[in-house]
Amino acid sequence: MRIARARITPFALRLRAPIPTAHETLSLRRGWLLALESADGHLGWGDASPLLGFGMEDEKICSDALASGARVLLGREPCELDALLDDVEAMLPEAPGARAAIDFALHDLRAREEDRTVASLLAARRGDEPRPSLEVSFLCTGRAPGEVAASARQALALGYATFKLKIGIDSLGADLARAHALREAIGSAARLRLDANAAWSPTQAEVALRELAAVDAELIEQPVAADDLASLARLRAARRMPVAADESASSERGALSVLEADAADVIVLKPGALGGLRAAARVAVCASAKGCGVFVTSLLDSAVGVHAAAHLAASLPGPRPADGLATGELFERDLAPGPRIADGRLWLPDAPGLGLEPSPDAVKACRCGEPLEIVA
Ligand SMILES: [Mg+2]
């Protein structure tokens, strides 16, 4: 594989409705679209949209890292995918978002060259076949209990069976009211997933998990601070509900520390934060060896990042909890159509690579600055 040209386009995607989290209220997702063109004319796509709450680089570091990473790739002699990925990991240790964008684009290119999907390329590393579809969770919107329930009822009618609620935003009383409204809206058979985004002190978390046990949650993501693995492990051991590490596992080193500390029942894999598909797949292997579950989510990424995460998810062995990849509809406009979702399942595209082509019109509409062109 030899890279002949790169284009880095800054974009901003507006959310239809703001999404409150314990870190911040998100109304816009800014990032960079990376196109890598190989010498034989294939195009590979990647995106980077760093979120500071996940220990990622800031926007300046990310865009500088993307440009310097692309320049180094363009100067390389033809070589294998893993050799290029080794270089990118060594060169950009402090820029996981930029690494992920380059990793996505290189996997896309390699898979197109081999005329197979990225999921098939990833699964083949384990001598396996990818799955054609994945169960995905629905992220409830709205702040008031009635709004949460209304958004969940709409999704229930569309066939979703796993519903995720952001909590730790207001008081515990308000969280309880929203969680109970959600459980009432979806019935007892559906799975209800909670995400506290590191909002609570250890004592607050203990109280919250005791109170929230009544809503029969499938799991709770990140009840305490990312670096407080001792508290995470204690909450897990208390068995009020399964505990998932998300912010704690947003870097590869962090994820391995969670596994060493037996601090979680489940690891949330965010390829966009972990530095790409290869790093996320490594974490999945370590989690499986420890008997720890995994599911895959995007970082509220563009359709490019969602496709990349979906290919990783499809390459992993099942059964697993539902993946958090039904986020495309949350944007007013995206860089490309998202993967097809029907009856609460995401269907991987059959086309080679990531299986998407951002349309020039959509990219133009989402652009928020001049693209940077780099030619070998
Ligand atoms: Mg989370």
Short mmCIF file of C-alpha atoms and ligand atoms in Angstrom, two decimals:
data_model
loop_
_atom_site.label_atom_id
_atom_site.label_comp_id
_atom_site.label_asym_id
_atom_site.label_seq_id
_atom_site.Cartn_x
_atom_site.Cartn_y
_atom_site.Cartn_z
CA MET A 1 0.00 0.00 0.00
CA ARG A 2 1.38 3.43 -0.95
CA ILE A 3 -0.40 6.68 -0.06
CA ALA A 4 -0.28 9.33 -2.79
CA ARG A 5 -2.56 12.08 -1.51
CA ALA A 6 -4.38 13.20 1.64
CA ARG A 7 -7.16 15.70 2.21
CA ILE A 8 -8.18 16.89 5.70
CA THR A 9 -11.49 18.76 5.90
CA PRO A 10 -12.72 20.41 9.13
CA PHE A 11 -16.44 19.88 9.78
CA ALA A 12 -19.15 20.70 12.32
CA LEU A 13 -22.27 18.54 12.70
CA ARG A 14 -25.24 20.09 14.47
CA LEU A 15 -27.36 17.88 16.73
CA ARG A 16 -31.13 18.05 16.21
CA ALA A 17 -31.55 18.42 19.99
CA PRO A 18 -28.81 19.18 22.55
CA ILE A 19 -27.61 16.09 24.44
CA PRO A 20 -26.96 16.78 28.13
CA THR A 21 -24.23 14.63 29.71
CA ALA A 22 -22.54 14.91 33.09
CA HIS A 23 -19.48 16.37 31.29
CA GLU A 24 -21.20 18.99 29.11
CA THR A 25 -24.26 19.62 26.95
CA LEU A 26 -23.43 18.72 23.38
CA SER A 27 -25.10 20.66 20.58
CA LEU A 28 -22.37 20.52 17.93
CA ARG A 29 -19.74 17.92 17.05
CA ARG A 30 -16.61 19.34 15.45
CA GLY A 31 -14.03 17.18 13.75
CA TRP A 32 -11.94 16.42 10.66
CA LEU A 33 -12.70 14.22 7.72
CA LEU A 34 -9.60 12.48 6.38
CA ALA A 35 -9.41 11.10 2.83
CA LEU A 36 -6.32 9.05 1.95
CA GLU A 37 -5.82 8.17 -1.71
CA SER A 38 -3.57 5.26 -2.61
CA ALA A 39 -1.23 5.26 -5.60
CA ASP A 40 -3.61 2.88 -7.42
CA GLY A 41 -6.56 5.23 -6.99
CA HIS A 42 -8.46 3.77 -4.00
CA LEU A 43 -9.90 6.21 -1.44
CA GLY A 44 -9.99 5.49 2.29
CA TRP A 45 -12.00 7.54 4.79
CA GLY A 46 -11.48 8.38 8.45
CA ASP A 47 -12.72 10.97 10.92
CA ALA A 48 -11.54 12.46 14.19
CA SER A 49 -13.87 14.24 16.66
CA PRO A 50 -12.05 14.44 20.00
CA LEU A 51 -14.13 14.71 23.19
CA LEU A 52 -12.17 16.18 26.08
CA GLY A 53 -14.24 14.26 28.69
CA PHE A 54 -12.68 11.08 27.29
CA GLY A 55 -9.08 12.13 27.90
CA MET A 56 -8.56 12.97 24.24
CA GLU A 57 -6.41 15.65 22.62
CA ASP A 58 -7.71 19.17 22.04
CA GLU A 59 -8.68 20.40 18.57
CA LYS A 60 -5.33 22.06 17.82
CA ILE A 61 -3.29 18.98 18.73
CA CYS A 62 -5.67 16.78 16.74
CA SER A 63 -5.53 18.81 13.53
CA ASP A 64 -1.72 19.24 13.75
CA ALA A 65 -1.32 15.48 14.40
CA LEU A 66 -3.54 14.60 11.44
CA ALA A 67 -1.47 16.78 9.12
CA SER A 68 1.90 15.54 10.38
CA GLY A 69 0.70 11.90 10.36
CA ALA A 70 -0.55 12.24 6.78
CA ARG A 71 2.75 13.82 5.66
CA VAL A 72 4.76 10.92 7.09
CA LEU A 73 2.47 8.33 5.43
CA LEU A 74 2.86 10.06 2.09
CA GLY A 75 6.64 9.81 2.31
CA ARG A 76 6.64 6.06 3.00
CA GLU A 77 7.68 3.33 0.61
CA PRO A 78 4.86 0.84 -0.13
CA CYS A 79 4.32 -1.38 2.91
CA GLU A 80 1.81 -3.50 4.77
CA LEU A 81 -1.11 -2.13 6.80
CA ASP A 82 0.39 -3.21 10.15
CA ALA A 83 3.70 -1.47 9.44
CA LEU A 84 1.88 1.78 8.66
CA LEU A 85 -0.28 1.43 11.78
CA ASP A 86 2.86 0.77 13.89
CA ASP A 87 4.33 4.05 12.58
CA VAL A 88 1.16 6.00 13.32
CA GLU A 89 0.94 4.62 16.88
CA ALA A 90 4.61 5.43 17.55
CA MET A 91 4.43 8.88 15.96
CA LEU A 92 1.25 10.23 17.57
CA PRO A 93 1.13 8.87 21.14
CA GLU A 94 -0.70 11.96 22.50
CA ALA A 95 -3.33 12.18 19.74
CA PRO A 96 -5.70 9.18 19.89
CA GLY A 97 -8.37 10.97 17.83
CA ALA A 98 -5.95 11.67 14.98
CA ARG A 99 -4.55 8.12 15.22
CA ALA A 100 -8.07 6.74 14.95
CA ALA A 101 -8.85 8.79 11.83
CA ILE A 102 -5.70 7.53 10.11
CA ASP A 103 -6.32 3.94 11.32
CA PHE A 104 -9.90 4.02 9.92
CA ALA A 105 -8.73 5.38 6.54
CA LEU A 106 -5.88 2.83 6.26
CA HIS A 107 -8.23 -0.08 7.12
CA ASP A 108 -10.74 1.28 4.57
CA LEU A 109 -8.03 1.45 1.88
CA ARG A 110 -6.61 -2.00 2.66
CA ALA A 111 -10.03 -3.64 2.64
CA ARG A 112 -10.94 -1.96 -0.68
CA GLU A 113 -7.68 -3.20 -2.19
CA GLU A 114 -8.63 -6.73 -1.08
CA ASP A 115 -12.24 -6.21 -2.25
CA ARG A 116 -13.67 -7.12 1.17
CA THR A 117 -15.32 -5.26 4.03
CA VAL A 118 -13.32 -3.86 6.94
CA ALA A 119 -15.32 -6.20 9.24
CA SER A 120 -14.16 -9.17 7.19
CA LEU A 121 -10.54 -7.92 7.28
CA LEU A 122 -10.71 -7.58 11.10
CA ALA A 123 -12.49 -10.90 11.70
CA ALA A 124 -9.98 -12.70 9.45
CA ARG A 125 -7.22 -11.77 11.92
CA ARG A 126 -8.96 -14.14 14.36
CA GLY A 127 -9.69 -16.68 11.63
CA ASP A 128 -13.38 -15.78 11.87
CA GLU A 129 -16.22 -14.35 9.76
CA PRO A 130 -18.02 -11.08 10.59
CA ARG A 131 -21.70 -10.93 11.52
CA PRO A 132 -24.00 -9.22 8.97
CA SER A 133 -25.95 -7.25 11.59
CA LEU A 134 -25.76 -6.03 15.20
CA GLU A 135 -28.28 -5.17 17.87
CA VAL A 136 -27.92 -1.45 18.66
CA SER A 137 -29.10 0.56 21.64
CA PHE A 138 -31.20 3.72 21.45
CA LEU A 139 -29.95 6.84 23.22
CA CYS A 140 -32.96 8.54 24.81
CA THR A 141 -33.18 12.29 24.37
CA GLY A 142 -34.96 14.88 26.51
CA ARG A 143 -34.40 16.09 30.04
CA ALA A 144 -37.84 15.91 31.66
CA PRO A 145 -39.26 12.41 32.47
CA GLY A 146 -42.10 12.90 29.96
CA GLU A 147 -39.67 13.83 27.17
CA VAL A 148 -37.47 10.80 27.91
CA ALA A 149 -40.51 8.51 27.90
CA ALA A 150 -41.78 9.99 24.62
CA SER A 151 -38.45 9.49 22.84
CA ALA A 152 -38.25 5.91 24.16
CA ARG A 153 -41.81 5.06 23.03
CA GLN A 154 -40.99 6.21 19.49
CA ALA A 155 -37.88 4.02 19.46
CA LEU A 156 -39.77 1.06 20.95
CA ALA A 157 -42.22 1.32 18.05
CA LEU A 158 -39.24 1.18 15.66
CA GLY A 159 -38.11 -2.13 17.18
CA TYR A 160 -35.35 -1.12 19.58
CA ALA A 161 -34.94 -3.40 22.62
CA THR A 162 -32.08 -1.66 24.50
CA PHE A 163 -32.47 1.92 25.74
CA LYS A 164 -29.74 4.12 27.16
CA LEU A 165 -30.30 7.00 29.55
CA LYS A 166 -27.74 9.64 30.52
CA ILE A 167 -27.91 10.31 34.27
CA GLY A 168 -25.87 12.19 36.88
CA ILE A 169 -26.98 15.42 35.24
CA ASP A 170 -29.36 16.88 37.84
CA SER A 171 -30.22 15.64 41.34
CA LEU A 172 -30.52 11.93 42.13
CA GLY A 173 -34.25 12.51 42.57
CA ALA A 174 -34.50 13.85 39.02
CA ASP A 175 -32.42 10.94 37.69
CA LEU A 176 -34.70 8.46 39.47
CA ALA A 177 -37.80 10.11 38.02
CA ARG A 178 -36.35 9.93 34.49
CA ALA A 179 -35.18 6.32 34.91
CA HIS A 180 -38.58 5.19 36.26
CA ALA A 181 -40.39 7.06 33.44
CA LEU A 182 -38.17 5.25 30.95
CA ARG A 183 -38.76 1.82 32.51
CA GLU A 184 -42.51 2.45 32.49
CA ALA A 185 -42.40 3.52 28.82
CA ILE A 186 -40.42 0.50 27.57
CA GLY A 187 -41.94 -2.23 29.77
CA SER A 188 -40.18 -4.92 31.77
CA ALA A 189 -38.83 -6.95 28.82
CA ALA A 190 -36.66 -4.21 27.29
CA ARG A 191 -33.12 -3.56 28.51
CA LEU A 192 -32.43 -0.24 30.25
CA ARG A 193 -28.82 0.96 30.26
CA LEU A 194 -27.65 3.87 32.44
CA ASP A 195 -24.66 6.16 31.85
CA ALA A 196 -23.47 8.47 34.65
CA ASN A 197 -20.42 9.78 32.73
CA ALA A 198 -18.26 9.85 35.90
CA ALA A 199 -20.63 12.26 37.67
CA TRP A 200 -20.61 10.89 41.21
CA SER A 201 -18.35 10.67 44.25
CA PRO A 202 -17.93 7.10 45.56
CA THR A 203 -20.53 7.74 48.30
CA GLN A 204 -23.03 9.35 45.89
CA ALA A 205 -22.54 6.41 43.53
CA GLU A 206 -23.21 3.88 46.28
CA VAL A 207 -26.47 5.61 47.19
CA ALA A 208 -27.45 6.08 43.53
CA LEU A 209 -26.88 2.44 42.60
CA ARG A 210 -28.90 1.28 45.61
CA GLU A 211 -31.80 3.58 44.64
CA LEU A 212 -31.57 2.84 40.92
CA ALA A 213 -31.60 -0.94 41.45
CA ALA A 214 -35.41 -0.75 41.28
CA VAL A 215 -35.35 0.09 37.55
CA ASP A 216 -33.64 -3.26 36.82
CA ALA A 217 -30.84 -1.81 34.69
CA GLU A 218 -28.83 -3.98 32.31
CA LEU A 219 -25.72 -2.07 33.47
CA ILE A 220 -24.46 1.33 34.51
CA GLU A 221 -21.61 3.02 32.65
CA GLN A 222 -18.97 4.90 34.61
CA PRO A 223 -20.65 5.79 37.95
CA VAL A 224 -17.43 7.32 39.37
CA ALA A 225 -14.37 9.24 38.15
CA ALA A 226 -12.30 7.69 35.37
CA ASP A 227 -9.18 7.22 37.52
CA ASP A 228 -10.99 5.83 40.59
CA LEU A 229 -10.70 2.13 39.76
CA ALA A 230 -10.85 1.11 43.44
CA SER A 231 -14.37 2.60 43.77
CA LEU A 232 -15.43 1.14 40.45
CA ALA A 233 -14.27 -2.29 41.67
CA ARG A 234 -16.11 -1.84 45.00
CA LEU A 235 -19.37 -0.88 43.24
CA ARG A 236 -18.99 -3.89 40.98
CA ALA A 237 -18.43 -6.18 43.96
CA ALA A 238 -21.58 -4.81 45.67
CA ARG A 239 -23.63 -6.38 42.82
CA ARG A 240 -26.43 -3.77 42.74
CA MET A 241 -26.15 -3.90 38.93
CA PRO A 242 -23.39 -4.71 36.44
CA VAL A 243 -20.80 -1.95 36.08
CA ALA A 244 -19.28 -0.87 32.76
CA ALA A 245 -16.05 1.12 32.38
CA ASP A 246 -16.22 3.79 29.67
CA GLU A 247 -14.20 6.94 30.52
CA SER A 248 -11.87 4.66 32.57
CA ALA A 249 -11.31 2.59 29.42
CA SER A 250 -11.00 5.44 26.92
CA SER A 251 -7.29 4.75 26.40
CA GLU A 252 -5.72 1.36 25.81
CA ARG A 253 -3.61 1.69 28.96
CA GLY A 254 -6.72 2.68 30.94
CA ALA A 255 -8.70 -0.30 29.64
CA LEU A 256 -5.91 -2.71 30.59
CA SER A 257 -5.77 -1.16 34.09
CA VAL A 258 -9.53 -1.71 34.48
CA LEU A 259 -9.07 -5.36 33.52
CA GLU A 260 -6.11 -5.82 35.90
CA ALA A 261 -8.13 -4.30 38.76
CA ASP A 262 -11.21 -6.46 37.97
CA ALA A 263 -13.04 -3.14 38.14
CA ALA A 264 -15.80 -3.74 35.57
CA ASP A 265 -18.16 -6.39 34.20
CA VAL A 266 -18.10 -4.74 30.79
CA ILE A 267 -15.66 -2.52 28.85
CA VAL A 268 -17.05 0.08 26.46
CA LEU A 269 -14.92 0.12 23.30
CA LYS A 270 -14.71 3.49 21.57
CA PRO A 271 -12.39 3.05 18.59
CA GLY A 272 -12.40 6.84 18.06
CA ALA A 273 -10.92 7.37 21.54
CA LEU A 274 -8.72 4.25 21.72
CA GLY A 275 -6.75 5.30 18.64
CA GLY A 276 -8.47 3.13 16.05
CA LEU A 277 -9.74 -0.31 15.13
CA ARG A 278 -6.54 -2.23 15.75
CA ALA A 279 -6.10 -0.84 19.28
CA ALA A 280 -9.80 -1.45 20.08
CA ALA A 281 -9.54 -5.04 18.82
CA ARG A 282 -6.50 -5.58 21.09
CA VAL A 283 -8.52 -4.40 24.10
CA ALA A 284 -11.39 -6.72 23.09
CA VAL A 285 -9.02 -9.71 23.07
CA CYS A 286 -7.69 -8.85 26.56
CA ALA A 287 -11.24 -8.34 27.89
CA SER A 288 -12.36 -11.68 26.52
CA ALA A 289 -9.37 -13.42 28.15
CA LYS A 290 -10.54 -11.97 31.50
CA GLY A 291 -14.17 -12.98 30.97
CA CYS A 292 -15.15 -9.30 30.74
CA GLY A 293 -17.88 -8.30 28.26
CA VAL A 294 -17.51 -5.55 25.64
CA PHE A 295 -19.75 -3.41 23.51
CA VAL A 296 -18.79 -0.81 20.93
CA THR A 297 -19.91 2.80 20.76
CA SER A 298 -19.08 5.85 18.70
CA LEU A 299 -18.21 9.19 20.28
CA LEU A 300 -21.27 10.73 18.63
CA ASP A 301 -19.09 10.60 15.53
CA SER A 302 -19.92 11.37 11.92
CA ALA A 303 -21.18 8.53 9.71
CA VAL A 304 -17.52 7.70 8.96
CA GLY A 305 -16.68 6.97 12.61
CA VAL A 306 -19.98 5.14 13.10
CA HIS A 307 -19.26 2.90 10.10
CA ALA A 308 -15.74 2.19 11.38
CA ALA A 309 -17.05 1.29 14.86
CA ALA A 310 -19.79 -0.88 13.31
CA HIS A 311 -17.23 -2.87 11.32
CA LEU A 312 -15.24 -3.50 14.50
CA ALA A 313 -18.41 -4.54 16.36
CA ALA A 314 -19.40 -6.93 13.55
CA SER A 315 -15.95 -8.53 13.66
CA LEU A 316 -16.15 -9.37 17.39
CA PRO A 317 -17.49 -12.70 18.66
CA GLY A 318 -20.96 -12.69 20.20
CA PRO A 319 -23.24 -12.74 22.03
CA ARG A 320 -22.54 -9.26 23.44
CA PRO A 321 -24.58 -6.37 24.87
CA ALA A 322 -26.12 -4.10 22.20
CA ASP A 323 -23.67 -1.67 20.59
CA GLY A 324 -24.18 2.10 20.91
CA LEU A 325 -24.13 2.93 17.22
CA ALA A 326 -27.60 4.29 16.43
CA THR A 327 -26.47 7.90 16.72
CA GLY A 328 -26.62 9.13 13.10
CA GLU A 329 -30.24 10.27 13.35
CA LEU A 330 -29.24 12.66 16.14
CA PHE A 331 -27.60 15.01 13.59
CA GLU A 332 -29.40 17.54 11.41
CA ARG A 333 -27.03 16.63 8.59
CA ASP A 334 -24.15 14.16 8.33
CA LEU A 335 -21.18 13.68 5.97
CA ALA A 336 -22.78 10.56 4.48
CA PRO A 337 -25.82 8.37 5.14
CA GLY A 338 -25.33 6.23 8.26
CA PRO A 339 -25.54 2.44 8.20
CA ARG A 340 -29.05 1.04 7.72
CA ILE A 341 -30.91 0.42 10.98
CA ALA A 342 -34.11 -1.62 11.06
CA ASP A 343 -35.90 -3.25 14.01
CA GLY A 344 -33.17 -2.12 16.38
CA ARG A 345 -30.45 -3.79 14.30
CA LEU A 346 -27.66 -2.17 12.32
CA TRP A 347 -26.89 -3.83 8.97
CA LEU A 348 -23.34 -3.61 7.72
CA PRO A 349 -23.01 -2.42 4.11
CA ASP A 350 -21.76 -5.09 1.67
CA ALA A 351 -19.57 -2.69 -0.34
CA PRO A 352 -15.80 -3.06 0.11
CA GLY A 353 -13.95 -1.13 2.81
CA LEU A 354 -16.08 0.83 5.27
CA GLY A 355 -18.83 0.80 2.63
CA LEU A 356 -19.52 4.51 2.48
CA GLU A 357 -18.65 7.47 0.25
CA PRO A 358 -19.14 10.92 1.80
CA SER A 359 -20.94 12.97 -0.84
CA PRO A 360 -19.16 16.17 -1.96
CA ASP A 361 -22.37 18.17 -1.39
CA ALA A 362 -22.82 16.91 2.17
CA VAL A 363 -19.16 17.50 2.99
CA LYS A 364 -19.42 21.03 1.59
CA ALA A 365 -22.53 21.70 3.68
CA CYS A 366 -20.85 20.46 6.89
CA ARG A 367 -17.47 22.08 6.24
CA CYS A 368 -16.32 24.73 8.72
CA GLY A 369 -12.97 25.71 7.22
CA GLU A 370 -10.67 25.21 4.24
CA PRO A 371 -9.53 21.65 3.48
CA LEU A 372 -5.82 20.90 3.69
CA GLU A 373 -4.43 19.02 0.64
CA ILE A 374 -1.19 17.09 0.98
CA VAL A 375 0.38 15.48 -2.09
CA ALA A 376 3.35 13.11 -2.17
MG MG B 1 -20.60 6.24 28.35
#
